[in-house]
Amino acid sequence: MLKLNYFTRVLSHISCQHRSLSTIHYKVQNRIAYITLNRPEVLNSINDLMPKELSTCVEKANHDSSVHVIVLAGEGKAFCSGYDLTYYAQLKNEKAVQEMPWDPMKDYTSMKENTEHFMSLFRSPKPTICKVHGDALAGGSDIALCCDMILMANEARIGYMPARVWGCPTTAMWIYRVGVEKAKRILLTGDKITGVEAEKLGLVLKSVPQEELSDEVEKLVRRMTAVPINQLIMQKLLINQVLENMGLRTTQMFATLFDGIARHSPEGMAFKRRSETVGWKTAVKERDSGTYDWTADKPLL
């Protein structure tokens, strides 16, 4: 039985290594695994496949004895603009919103799976560094905040706007990065903040001009690649354990449940109907500008 389990794991790993990727580009160079979100035509928005392919690549990097550090980035104009709302909100997709009465455990199971895929970056034994240019918004911010360190371009933006209506950040990493008050400042407004402000809040390690971002990431990562892999893993496990002891898993359970509730609340259902009627771009603009009353389901005068 032990031999069978071993060979099953080996075959699974080989399958991961050779599986073709449609939403992510993966390469290894000079002890660094580069994972790049690769749906630039839709600003790397998240579809059903991307979370699975992300964790597959993280696993692949951790099984590669030549890799010391993982760098996550986005292709094109942005890091990640969040979930693909054209698919999840404007179209009739039951993974995002079920017909009433809805099954909260079905929703939780589906979204928890995505959360775990994102958290593969946090729980990766090897360090993960995120390079953010353009937008890292909504679900895109969830992905970025799961990394060990984030470097942003000054003009890049990060935020979780669905906190205004239709969502809750399932990874809940905001509070663990900036503390209670600053997390409330972001999530009770749904504001987008620049890399400069994100650095001031302590949300990201560093913010630099766009033209310096790649060099700054490489400088940090190459400093780490000279450290033995076992040392990198030990230090990361030690630090991560602090957050685990603070109840990270329990917090994420509530956050994922609340995310489903937010999408199935009267206001959440109103947002979905509005997206279907006027298109998600208009609905999102109304949400973010505060010009629509989602409880009354009508524009504010």
PDB file of C-alpha atoms in Angstrom:
ATOM      1  CA  MET A   1       0.000   0.000   0.000  1.00  0.00           C
ATOM      2  CA  LEU A   2       2.820   2.417   0.884  1.00  0.00           C
ATOM      3  CA  LYS A   3       4.504   1.711  -2.450  1.00  0.00           C
ATOM      4  CA  LEU A   4       1.221   2.250  -4.269  1.00  0.00           C
ATOM      5  CA  ASN A   5       0.668   5.595  -2.533  1.00  0.00           C
ATOM      6  CA  TYR A   6       4.210   6.650  -3.357  1.00  0.00           C
ATOM      7  CA  PHE A   7       3.875   5.829  -7.051  1.00  0.00           C
ATOM      8  CA  THR A   8       0.461   7.541  -7.149  1.00  0.00           C
ATOM      9  CA  ARG A   9       2.060  10.741  -5.852  1.00  0.00           C
ATOM     10  CA  VAL A  10       4.927  10.447  -8.336  1.00  0.00           C
ATOM     11  CA  LEU A  11       2.544   9.934 -11.258  1.00  0.00           C
ATOM     12  CA  SER A  12       0.414  12.869 -10.067  1.00  0.00           C
ATOM     13  CA  HIS A  13       3.515  15.071  -9.927  1.00  0.00           C
ATOM     14  CA  ILE A  14       4.623  14.003 -13.410  1.00  0.00           C
ATOM     15  CA  SER A  15       1.114  14.766 -14.680  1.00  0.00           C
ATOM     16  CA  CYS A  16       1.294  18.285 -13.155  1.00  0.00           C
ATOM     17  CA  GLN A  17       4.668  18.873 -14.801  1.00  0.00           C
ATOM     18  CA  HIS A  18       3.449  17.993 -18.280  1.00  0.00           C
ATOM     19  CA  ARG A  19      -0.078  19.357 -18.154  1.00  0.00           C
ATOM     20  CA  SER A  20      -0.585  22.181 -20.649  1.00  0.00           C
ATOM     21  CA  LEU A  21      -1.494  25.553 -19.163  1.00  0.00           C
ATOM     22  CA  SER A  22      -4.037  27.875 -20.773  1.00  0.00           C
ATOM     23  CA  THR A  23      -4.175  30.751 -18.252  1.00  0.00           C
ATOM     24  CA  ILE A  24      -0.633  30.852 -16.871  1.00  0.00           C
ATOM     25  CA  HIS A  25       2.900  30.914 -18.255  1.00  0.00           C
ATOM     26  CA  TYR A  26       5.582  29.074 -16.265  1.00  0.00           C
ATOM     27  CA  LYS A  27       9.353  29.070 -16.612  1.00  0.00           C
ATOM     28  CA  VAL A  28      12.428  28.453 -14.451  1.00  0.00           C
ATOM     29  CA  GLN A  29      15.620  30.464 -14.792  1.00  0.00           C
ATOM     30  CA  ASN A  30      18.584  31.014 -12.472  1.00  0.00           C
ATOM     31  CA  ARG A  31      16.976  29.328  -9.434  1.00  0.00           C
ATOM     32  CA  ILE A  32      13.759  31.333  -9.868  1.00  0.00           C
ATOM     33  CA  ALA A  33      10.348  29.997 -10.930  1.00  0.00           C
ATOM     34  CA  TYR A  34       8.382  32.664 -12.811  1.00  0.00           C
ATOM     35  CA  ILE A  35       4.593  32.216 -12.692  1.00  0.00           C
ATOM     36  CA  THR A  36       2.812  34.709 -14.945  1.00  0.00           C
ATOM     37  CA  LEU A  37      -0.963  35.110 -15.136  1.00  0.00           C
ATOM     38  CA  ASN A  38      -1.613  34.969 -18.852  1.00  0.00           C
ATOM     39  CA  ARG A  39      -5.040  36.253 -19.880  1.00  0.00           C
ATOM     40  CA  PRO A  40      -3.913  39.752 -20.926  1.00  0.00           C
ATOM     41  CA  GLU A  41      -6.869  40.289 -23.260  1.00  0.00           C
ATOM     42  CA  VAL A  42      -9.136  40.461 -20.162  1.00  0.00           C
ATOM     43  CA  LEU A  43      -6.570  42.011 -17.771  1.00  0.00           C
ATOM     44  CA  ASN A  44      -5.785  38.541 -16.370  1.00  0.00           C
ATOM     45  CA  SER A  45      -9.250  38.221 -14.867  1.00  0.00           C
ATOM     46  CA  ILE A  46      -9.933  34.966 -13.037  1.00  0.00           C
ATOM     47  CA  ASN A  47     -11.907  32.197 -14.705  1.00  0.00           C
ATOM     48  CA  ASP A  48     -12.669  28.691 -13.439  1.00  0.00           C
ATOM     49  CA  LEU A  49      -9.309  27.317 -14.560  1.00  0.00           C
ATOM     50  CA  MET A  50      -6.811  29.939 -13.385  1.00  0.00           C
ATOM     51  CA  PRO A  51      -6.861  29.130  -9.620  1.00  0.00           C
ATOM     52  CA  LYS A  52      -6.209  25.436 -10.331  1.00  0.00           C
ATOM     53  CA  GLU A  53      -3.371  26.188 -12.743  1.00  0.00           C
ATOM     54  CA  LEU A  54      -1.863  28.642 -10.250  1.00  0.00           C
ATOM     55  CA  SER A  55      -1.598  26.059  -7.484  1.00  0.00           C
ATOM     56  CA  THR A  56      -0.345  23.465  -9.991  1.00  0.00           C
ATOM     57  CA  CYS A  57       2.556  25.784 -10.872  1.00  0.00           C
ATOM     58  CA  VAL A  58       3.303  26.501  -7.215  1.00  0.00           C
ATOM     59  CA  GLU A  59       3.439  22.758  -6.578  1.00  0.00           C
ATOM     60  CA  LYS A  60       5.667  22.281  -9.600  1.00  0.00           C
ATOM     61  CA  ALA A  61       8.129  24.916  -8.349  1.00  0.00           C
ATOM     62  CA  ASN A  62       8.247  23.327  -4.918  1.00  0.00           C
ATOM     63  CA  HIS A  63       9.073  19.924  -6.422  1.00  0.00           C
ATOM     64  CA  ASP A  64      11.875  21.410  -8.524  1.00  0.00           C
ATOM     65  CA  SER A  65      15.131  21.135  -6.581  1.00  0.00           C
ATOM     66  CA  SER A  66      16.687  23.903  -8.691  1.00  0.00           C
ATOM     67  CA  VAL A  67      14.103  26.506  -7.599  1.00  0.00           C
ATOM     68  CA  HIS A  68      14.758  28.651  -4.534  1.00  0.00           C
ATOM     69  CA  VAL A  69      12.176  31.435  -4.985  1.00  0.00           C
ATOM     70  CA  ILE A  70       8.876  31.903  -6.848  1.00  0.00           C
ATOM     71  CA  VAL A  71       7.970  35.176  -8.588  1.00  0.00           C
ATOM     72  CA  LEU A  72       4.320  35.843  -9.499  1.00  0.00           C
ATOM     73  CA  ALA A  73       3.397  38.509 -12.059  1.00  0.00           C
ATOM     74  CA  GLY A  74       0.797  39.342 -14.686  1.00  0.00           C
ATOM     75  CA  GLU A  75       1.111  39.593 -18.470  1.00  0.00           C
ATOM     76  CA  GLY A  76       0.014  42.744 -20.296  1.00  0.00           C
ATOM     77  CA  LYS A  77      -1.423  45.912 -18.771  1.00  0.00           C
ATOM     78  CA  ALA A  78      -2.346  44.612 -15.303  1.00  0.00           C
ATOM     79  CA  PHE A  79      -1.513  42.035 -12.662  1.00  0.00           C
ATOM     80  CA  CYS A  80      -5.105  40.818 -12.219  1.00  0.00           C
ATOM     81  CA  SER A  81      -8.391  42.716 -12.434  1.00  0.00           C
ATOM     82  CA  GLY A  82     -10.325  40.203 -10.299  1.00  0.00           C
ATOM     83  CA  TYR A  83     -12.914  37.602 -11.229  1.00  0.00           C
ATOM     84  CA  ASP A  84     -14.179  37.684 -14.802  1.00  0.00           C
ATOM     85  CA  LEU A  85     -17.464  39.463 -14.105  1.00  0.00           C
ATOM     86  CA  THR A  86     -18.634  39.145 -17.687  1.00  0.00           C
ATOM     87  CA  TYR A  87     -18.810  35.434 -16.997  1.00  0.00           C
ATOM     88  CA  TYR A  88     -19.699  35.377 -13.298  1.00  0.00           C
ATOM     89  CA  ALA A  89     -22.105  38.322 -12.960  1.00  0.00           C
ATOM     90  CA  GLN A  90     -23.431  39.424 -16.322  1.00  0.00           C
ATOM     91  CA  LEU A  91     -23.995  35.892 -17.601  1.00  0.00           C
ATOM     92  CA  LYS A  92     -26.086  33.312 -15.779  1.00  0.00           C
ATOM     93  CA  ASN A  93     -23.405  31.348 -13.947  1.00  0.00           C
ATOM     94  CA  GLU A  94     -24.551  29.331 -10.954  1.00  0.00           C
ATOM     95  CA  LYS A  95     -21.084  29.091  -9.421  1.00  0.00           C
ATOM     96  CA  ALA A  96     -21.367  32.758  -8.524  1.00  0.00           C
ATOM     97  CA  VAL A  97     -25.095  33.084  -7.854  1.00  0.00           C
ATOM     98  CA  GLN A  98     -27.511  30.175  -7.470  1.00  0.00           C
ATOM     99  CA  GLU A  99     -31.229  30.276  -7.983  1.00  0.00           C
ATOM    100  CA  MET A 100     -33.071  30.891  -4.713  1.00  0.00           C
ATOM    101  CA  PRO A 101     -33.256  29.214  -2.308  1.00  0.00           C
ATOM    102  CA  TRP A 102     -29.495  28.884  -2.485  1.00  0.00           C
ATOM    103  CA  ASP A 103     -27.319  26.245  -0.870  1.00  0.00           C
ATOM    104  CA  PRO A 104     -24.650  28.054   1.210  1.00  0.00           C
ATOM    105  CA  MET A 105     -22.557  24.909   1.616  1.00  0.00           C
ATOM    106  CA  LYS A 106     -22.437  24.335  -2.135  1.00  0.00           C
ATOM    107  CA  ASP A 107     -21.251  27.914  -2.552  1.00  0.00           C
ATOM    108  CA  TYR A 108     -18.758  27.573   0.307  1.00  0.00           C
ATOM    109  CA  THR A 109     -17.280  24.365  -1.099  1.00  0.00           C
ATOM    110  CA  SER A 110     -16.729  25.958  -4.494  1.00  0.00           C
ATOM    111  CA  MET A 111     -15.224  29.218  -3.214  1.00  0.00           C
ATOM    112  CA  LYS A 112     -13.141  27.487  -0.528  1.00  0.00           C
ATOM    113  CA  GLU A 113     -11.487  25.502  -3.292  1.00  0.00           C
ATOM    114  CA  ASN A 114     -10.425  28.746  -4.986  1.00  0.00           C
ATOM    115  CA  THR A 115      -9.244  30.178  -1.665  1.00  0.00           C
ATOM    116  CA  GLU A 116      -7.044  27.137  -1.109  1.00  0.00           C
ATOM    117  CA  HIS A 117      -5.604  27.464  -4.607  1.00  0.00           C
ATOM    118  CA  PHE A 118      -4.711  31.120  -3.871  1.00  0.00           C
ATOM    119  CA  MET A 119      -3.312  30.178  -0.470  1.00  0.00           C
ATOM    120  CA  SER A 120      -0.907  27.744  -2.113  1.00  0.00           C
ATOM    121  CA  LEU A 121       1.276  30.856  -2.461  1.00  0.00           C
ATOM    122  CA  PHE A 122       1.177  31.477   1.291  1.00  0.00           C
ATOM    123  CA  ARG A 123       1.636  27.819   2.219  1.00  0.00           C
ATOM    124  CA  SER A 124       4.291  27.193  -0.423  1.00  0.00           C
ATOM    125  CA  PRO A 125       7.385  26.039   1.475  1.00  0.00           C
ATOM    126  CA  LYS A 126       9.497  28.198  -0.855  1.00  0.00           C
ATOM    127  CA  PRO A 127       9.174  32.015  -0.716  1.00  0.00           C
ATOM    128  CA  THR A 128       6.736  33.738  -3.075  1.00  0.00           C
ATOM    129  CA  ILE A 129       7.243  37.288  -4.342  1.00  0.00           C
ATOM    130  CA  CYS A 130       4.490  39.189  -6.159  1.00  0.00           C
ATOM    131  CA  LYS A 131       5.202  41.888  -8.753  1.00  0.00           C
ATOM    132  CA  VAL A 132       2.188  44.180  -9.213  1.00  0.00           C
ATOM    133  CA  HIS A 133       1.766  46.569 -12.089  1.00  0.00           C
ATOM    134  CA  GLY A 134      -1.510  48.049 -13.310  1.00  0.00           C
ATOM    135  CA  ASP A 135      -4.395  46.697 -11.211  1.00  0.00           C
ATOM    136  CA  ALA A 136      -4.535  44.047  -8.497  1.00  0.00           C
ATOM    137  CA  LEU A 137      -8.216  44.315  -7.718  1.00  0.00           C
ATOM    138  CA  ALA A 138     -10.915  42.232  -5.993  1.00  0.00           C
ATOM    139  CA  GLY A 139      -9.960  38.562  -6.459  1.00  0.00           C
ATOM    140  CA  GLY A 140      -6.677  39.780  -7.916  1.00  0.00           C
ATOM    141  CA  SER A 141      -5.839  41.405  -4.594  1.00  0.00           C
ATOM    142  CA  ASP A 142      -6.650  38.098  -2.887  1.00  0.00           C
ATOM    143  CA  ILE A 143      -4.012  36.396  -5.027  1.00  0.00           C
ATOM    144  CA  ALA A 144      -1.375  39.096  -4.498  1.00  0.00           C
ATOM    145  CA  LEU A 145      -1.872  39.257  -0.728  1.00  0.00           C
ATOM    146  CA  CYS A 146      -1.267  35.503  -0.403  1.00  0.00           C
ATOM    147  CA  CYS A 147       2.351  36.025  -1.456  1.00  0.00           C
ATOM    148  CA  ASP A 148       5.079  36.488   1.127  1.00  0.00           C
ATOM    149  CA  MET A 149       6.178  39.869  -0.201  1.00  0.00           C
ATOM    150  CA  ILE A 150       4.678  42.309  -2.691  1.00  0.00           C
ATOM    151  CA  LEU A 151       6.436  44.963  -4.725  1.00  0.00           C
ATOM    152  CA  MET A 152       4.229  47.444  -6.580  1.00  0.00           C
ATOM    153  CA  ALA A 153       4.609  50.141  -9.180  1.00  0.00           C
ATOM    154  CA  ASN A 154       3.809  53.576  -7.744  1.00  0.00           C
ATOM    155  CA  GLU A 155       0.828  54.057 -10.053  1.00  0.00           C
ATOM    156  CA  ALA A 156      -0.487  50.504  -9.689  1.00  0.00           C
ATOM    157  CA  ARG A 157      -3.733  50.063  -7.748  1.00  0.00           C
ATOM    158  CA  ILE A 158      -4.876  47.477  -5.244  1.00  0.00           C
ATOM    159  CA  GLY A 159      -8.254  47.182  -3.559  1.00  0.00           C
ATOM    160  CA  TYR A 160     -11.301  45.051  -2.880  1.00  0.00           C
ATOM    161  CA  MET A 161     -14.216  47.013  -4.334  1.00  0.00           C
ATOM    162  CA  PRO A 162     -16.775  44.153  -4.004  1.00  0.00           C
ATOM    163  CA  ALA A 163     -16.738  44.988  -0.288  1.00  0.00           C
ATOM    164  CA  ARG A 164     -19.228  47.704  -1.337  1.00  0.00           C
ATOM    165  CA  VAL A 165     -21.623  45.043  -2.638  1.00  0.00           C
ATOM    166  CA  TRP A 166     -21.307  41.453  -3.958  1.00  0.00           C
ATOM    167  CA  GLY A 167     -18.305  40.109  -2.102  1.00  0.00           C
ATOM    168  CA  CYS A 168     -15.991  39.543   0.845  1.00  0.00           C
ATOM    169  CA  PRO A 169     -12.249  38.807   0.456  1.00  0.00           C
ATOM    170  CA  THR A 170     -12.142  35.064   1.022  1.00  0.00           C
ATOM    171  CA  THR A 171      -8.440  34.948   1.928  1.00  0.00           C
ATOM    172  CA  ALA A 172      -8.927  37.699   4.571  1.00  0.00           C
ATOM    173  CA  MET A 173      -5.253  38.608   4.231  1.00  0.00           C
ATOM    174  CA  TRP A 174      -5.845  42.359   4.553  1.00  0.00           C
ATOM    175  CA  ILE A 175      -6.159  42.238   8.331  1.00  0.00           C
ATOM    176  CA  TYR A 176      -3.075  40.056   8.767  1.00  0.00           C
ATOM    177  CA  ARG A 177      -0.972  42.479   6.731  1.00  0.00           C
ATOM    178  CA  VAL A 178      -2.075  45.862   8.042  1.00  0.00           C
ATOM    179  CA  GLY A 179      -4.047  45.274  11.261  1.00  0.00           C
ATOM    180  CA  VAL A 180      -7.621  45.997  12.269  1.00  0.00           C
ATOM    181  CA  GLU A 181      -8.023  49.741  11.705  1.00  0.00           C
ATOM    182  CA  LYS A 182      -6.268  49.953   8.347  1.00  0.00           C
ATOM    183  CA  ALA A 183      -8.070  46.846   7.094  1.00  0.00           C
ATOM    184  CA  LYS A 184     -11.366  48.533   8.000  1.00  0.00           C
ATOM    185  CA  ARG A 185     -10.273  51.672   6.144  1.00  0.00           C
ATOM    186  CA  ILE A 186      -9.951  49.575   2.962  1.00  0.00           C
ATOM    187  CA  LEU A 187     -12.858  47.154   3.322  1.00  0.00           C
ATOM    188  CA  LEU A 188     -15.469  49.570   4.686  1.00  0.00           C
ATOM    189  CA  THR A 189     -14.935  51.893   1.701  1.00  0.00           C
ATOM    190  CA  GLY A 190     -13.945  49.504  -1.087  1.00  0.00           C
ATOM    191  CA  ASP A 191     -11.368  52.096  -2.132  1.00  0.00           C
ATOM    192  CA  LYS A 192      -8.563  51.377  -4.556  1.00  0.00           C
ATOM    193  CA  ILE A 193      -5.165  52.605  -3.332  1.00  0.00           C
ATOM    194  CA  THR A 194      -1.926  53.178  -5.221  1.00  0.00           C
ATOM    195  CA  GLY A 195       1.352  51.434  -4.623  1.00  0.00           C
ATOM    196  CA  VAL A 196       2.609  54.538  -2.804  1.00  0.00           C
ATOM    197  CA  GLU A 197      -0.256  54.463  -0.290  1.00  0.00           C
ATOM    198  CA  ALA A 198      -0.057  50.671   0.002  1.00  0.00           C
ATOM    199  CA  GLU A 199       3.571  50.974   1.103  1.00  0.00           C
ATOM    200  CA  LYS A 200       2.667  53.667   3.646  1.00  0.00           C
ATOM    201  CA  LEU A 201      -0.044  51.409   5.108  1.00  0.00           C
ATOM    202  CA  GLY A 202       2.410  48.510   5.326  1.00  0.00           C
ATOM    203  CA  LEU A 203       0.325  46.464   2.889  1.00  0.00           C
ATOM    204  CA  VAL A 204       3.249  45.920   0.501  1.00  0.00           C
ATOM    205  CA  LEU A 205       6.995  45.764   1.013  1.00  0.00           C
ATOM    206  CA  LYS A 206       7.923  48.475  -1.446  1.00  0.00           C
ATOM    207  CA  SER A 207       6.547  50.785  -4.122  1.00  0.00           C
ATOM    208  CA  VAL A 208       8.783  52.012  -6.933  1.00  0.00           C
ATOM    209  CA  PRO A 209       8.394  53.745 -10.310  1.00  0.00           C
ATOM    210  CA  GLN A 210       7.042  51.393 -12.981  1.00  0.00           C
ATOM    211  CA  GLU A 211      10.293  51.426 -14.948  1.00  0.00           C
ATOM    212  CA  GLU A 212      12.233  50.241 -11.870  1.00  0.00           C
ATOM    213  CA  LEU A 213       9.816  47.502 -10.772  1.00  0.00           C
ATOM    214  CA  SER A 214      11.348  44.527 -12.593  1.00  0.00           C
ATOM    215  CA  ASP A 215      14.886  45.433 -11.499  1.00  0.00           C
ATOM    216  CA  GLU A 216      13.758  45.896  -7.892  1.00  0.00           C
ATOM    217  CA  VAL A 217      12.090  42.484  -7.866  1.00  0.00           C
ATOM    218  CA  GLU A 218      15.130  40.812  -9.407  1.00  0.00           C
ATOM    219  CA  LYS A 219      17.453  42.477  -6.894  1.00  0.00           C
ATOM    220  CA  LEU A 220      15.413  41.146  -3.954  1.00  0.00           C
ATOM    221  CA  VAL A 221      14.937  37.678  -5.408  1.00  0.00           C
ATOM    222  CA  ARG A 222      18.577  37.193  -6.358  1.00  0.00           C
ATOM    223  CA  ARG A 223      19.586  38.094  -2.804  1.00  0.00           C
ATOM    224  CA  MET A 224      17.405  35.194  -1.650  1.00  0.00           C
ATOM    225  CA  THR A 225      18.523  32.642  -4.253  1.00  0.00           C
ATOM    226  CA  ALA A 226      21.938  32.350  -2.565  1.00  0.00           C
ATOM    227  CA  VAL A 227      20.247  31.147   0.646  1.00  0.00           C
ATOM    228  CA  PRO A 228      19.943  27.335   0.951  1.00  0.00           C
ATOM    229  CA  ILE A 229      16.422  26.083   0.248  1.00  0.00           C
ATOM    230  CA  ASN A 230      16.140  24.440   3.677  1.00  0.00           C
ATOM    231  CA  GLN A 231      16.931  27.746   5.385  1.00  0.00           C
ATOM    232  CA  LEU A 232      14.318  29.578   3.306  1.00  0.00           C
ATOM    233  CA  ILE A 233      11.705  26.969   4.189  1.00  0.00           C
ATOM    234  CA  MET A 234      12.492  26.990   7.908  1.00  0.00           C
ATOM    235  CA  GLN A 235      12.298  30.765   8.223  1.00  0.00           C
ATOM    236  CA  LYS A 236       9.028  30.935   6.256  1.00  0.00           C
ATOM    237  CA  LEU A 237       7.428  28.128   8.281  1.00  0.00           C
ATOM    238  CA  LEU A 238       8.407  29.882  11.498  1.00  0.00           C
ATOM    239  CA  ILE A 239       6.884  33.208  10.474  1.00  0.00           C
ATOM    240  CA  ASN A 240       3.735  31.746   8.897  1.00  0.00           C
ATOM    241  CA  GLN A 241       3.011  29.772  12.054  1.00  0.00           C
ATOM    242  CA  VAL A 242       2.334  33.049  13.865  1.00  0.00           C
ATOM    243  CA  LEU A 243      -0.584  33.801  11.534  1.00  0.00           C
ATOM    244  CA  GLU A 244      -1.834  30.232  11.720  1.00  0.00           C
ATOM    245  CA  ASN A 245      -1.853  30.497  15.523  1.00  0.00           C
ATOM    246  CA  MET A 246      -3.887  33.711  15.217  1.00  0.00           C
ATOM    247  CA  GLY A 247      -6.722  31.730  13.653  1.00  0.00           C
ATOM    248  CA  LEU A 248      -6.098  32.330   9.950  1.00  0.00           C
ATOM    249  CA  ARG A 249      -8.011  29.228   8.820  1.00  0.00           C
ATOM    250  CA  THR A 250     -11.035  30.059  10.958  1.00  0.00           C
ATOM    251  CA  THR A 251     -11.055  33.653   9.687  1.00  0.00           C
ATOM    252  CA  GLN A 252     -10.974  32.390   6.102  1.00  0.00           C
ATOM    253  CA  MET A 253     -13.868  30.034   6.804  1.00  0.00           C
ATOM    254  CA  PHE A 254     -16.034  32.974   7.898  1.00  0.00           C
ATOM    255  CA  ALA A 255     -14.772  35.175   5.054  1.00  0.00           C
ATOM    256  CA  THR A 256     -15.655  32.545   2.455  1.00  0.00           C
ATOM    257  CA  LEU A 257     -19.103  32.018   3.950  1.00  0.00           C
ATOM    258  CA  PHE A 258     -19.693  35.784   4.062  1.00  0.00           C
ATOM    259  CA  ASP A 259     -18.627  36.059   0.421  1.00  0.00           C
ATOM    260  CA  GLY A 260     -21.437  33.690  -0.552  1.00  0.00           C
ATOM    261  CA  ILE A 261     -23.918  35.555   1.646  1.00  0.00           C
ATOM    262  CA  ALA A 262     -22.882  38.872   0.082  1.00  0.00           C
ATOM    263  CA  ARG A 263     -23.610  37.552  -3.419  1.00  0.00           C
ATOM    264  CA  HIS A 264     -27.001  36.141  -2.347  1.00  0.00           C
ATOM    265  CA  SER A 265     -28.174  39.029  -0.177  1.00  0.00           C
ATOM    266  CA  PRO A 266     -30.983  41.236  -1.558  1.00  0.00           C
ATOM    267  CA  GLU A 267     -28.347  43.819  -2.468  1.00  0.00           C
ATOM    268  CA  GLY A 268     -26.110  41.212  -4.074  1.00  0.00           C
ATOM    269  CA  MET A 269     -28.982  39.909  -6.175  1.00  0.00           C
ATOM    270  CA  ALA A 270     -29.795  43.493  -7.177  1.00  0.00           C
ATOM    271  CA  PHE A 271     -26.205  43.955  -8.340  1.00  0.00           C
ATOM    272  CA  LYS A 272     -26.420  40.818 -10.468  1.00  0.00           C
ATOM    273  CA  ARG A 273     -29.718  41.921 -12.033  1.00  0.00           C
ATOM    274  CA  ARG A 274     -28.239  45.343 -12.731  1.00  0.00           C
ATOM    275  CA  SER A 275     -25.195  43.724 -14.365  1.00  0.00           C
ATOM    276  CA  GLU A 276     -27.456  41.645 -16.585  1.00  0.00           C
ATOM    277  CA  THR A 277     -29.536  44.698 -17.514  1.00  0.00           C
ATOM    278  CA  VAL A 278     -26.977  47.451 -18.132  1.00  0.00           C
ATOM    279  CA  GLY A 279     -23.756  45.407 -18.375  1.00  0.00           C
ATOM    280  CA  TRP A 280     -21.171  44.802 -15.706  1.00  0.00           C
ATOM    281  CA  LYS A 281     -19.040  47.862 -16.583  1.00  0.00           C
ATOM    282  CA  THR A 282     -21.925  50.213 -15.816  1.00  0.00           C
ATOM    283  CA  ALA A 283     -22.954  48.263 -12.704  1.00  0.00           C
ATOM    284  CA  VAL A 284     -19.371  48.283 -11.396  1.00  0.00           C
ATOM    285  CA  LYS A 285     -19.060  52.007 -12.080  1.00  0.00           C
ATOM    286  CA  GLU A 286     -22.272  52.640 -10.105  1.00  0.00           C
ATOM    287  CA  ARG A 287     -21.016  50.425  -7.273  1.00  0.00           C
ATOM    288  CA  ASP A 288     -17.619  52.060  -7.017  1.00  0.00           C
ATOM    289  CA  SER A 289     -18.859  55.635  -7.373  1.00  0.00           C
ATOM    290  CA  GLY A 290     -21.660  55.164  -4.820  1.00  0.00           C
ATOM    291  CA  THR A 291     -24.378  56.385  -7.186  1.00  0.00           C
ATOM    292  CA  TYR A 292     -26.730  53.406  -6.797  1.00  0.00           C
ATOM    293  CA  ASP A 293     -28.834  52.334  -3.814  1.00  0.00           C
ATOM    294  CA  TRP A 294     -28.569  48.530  -3.879  1.00  0.00           C
ATOM    295  CA  THR A 295     -31.086  48.051  -1.040  1.00  0.00           C
ATOM    296  CA  ALA A 296     -33.761  50.079  -2.820  1.00  0.00           C
ATOM    297  CA  ASP A 297     -32.469  48.802  -6.187  1.00  0.00           C
ATOM    298  CA  LYS A 298     -32.530  52.201  -7.853  1.00  0.00           C
ATOM    299  CA  PRO A 299     -30.127  55.063  -8.617  1.00  0.00           C
ATOM    300  CA  LEU A 300     -29.464  57.541  -5.847  1.00  0.00           C
ATOM    301  CA  LEU A 301     -30.947  60.945  -6.539  1.00  0.00           C
TER     302      LEU A 301
END
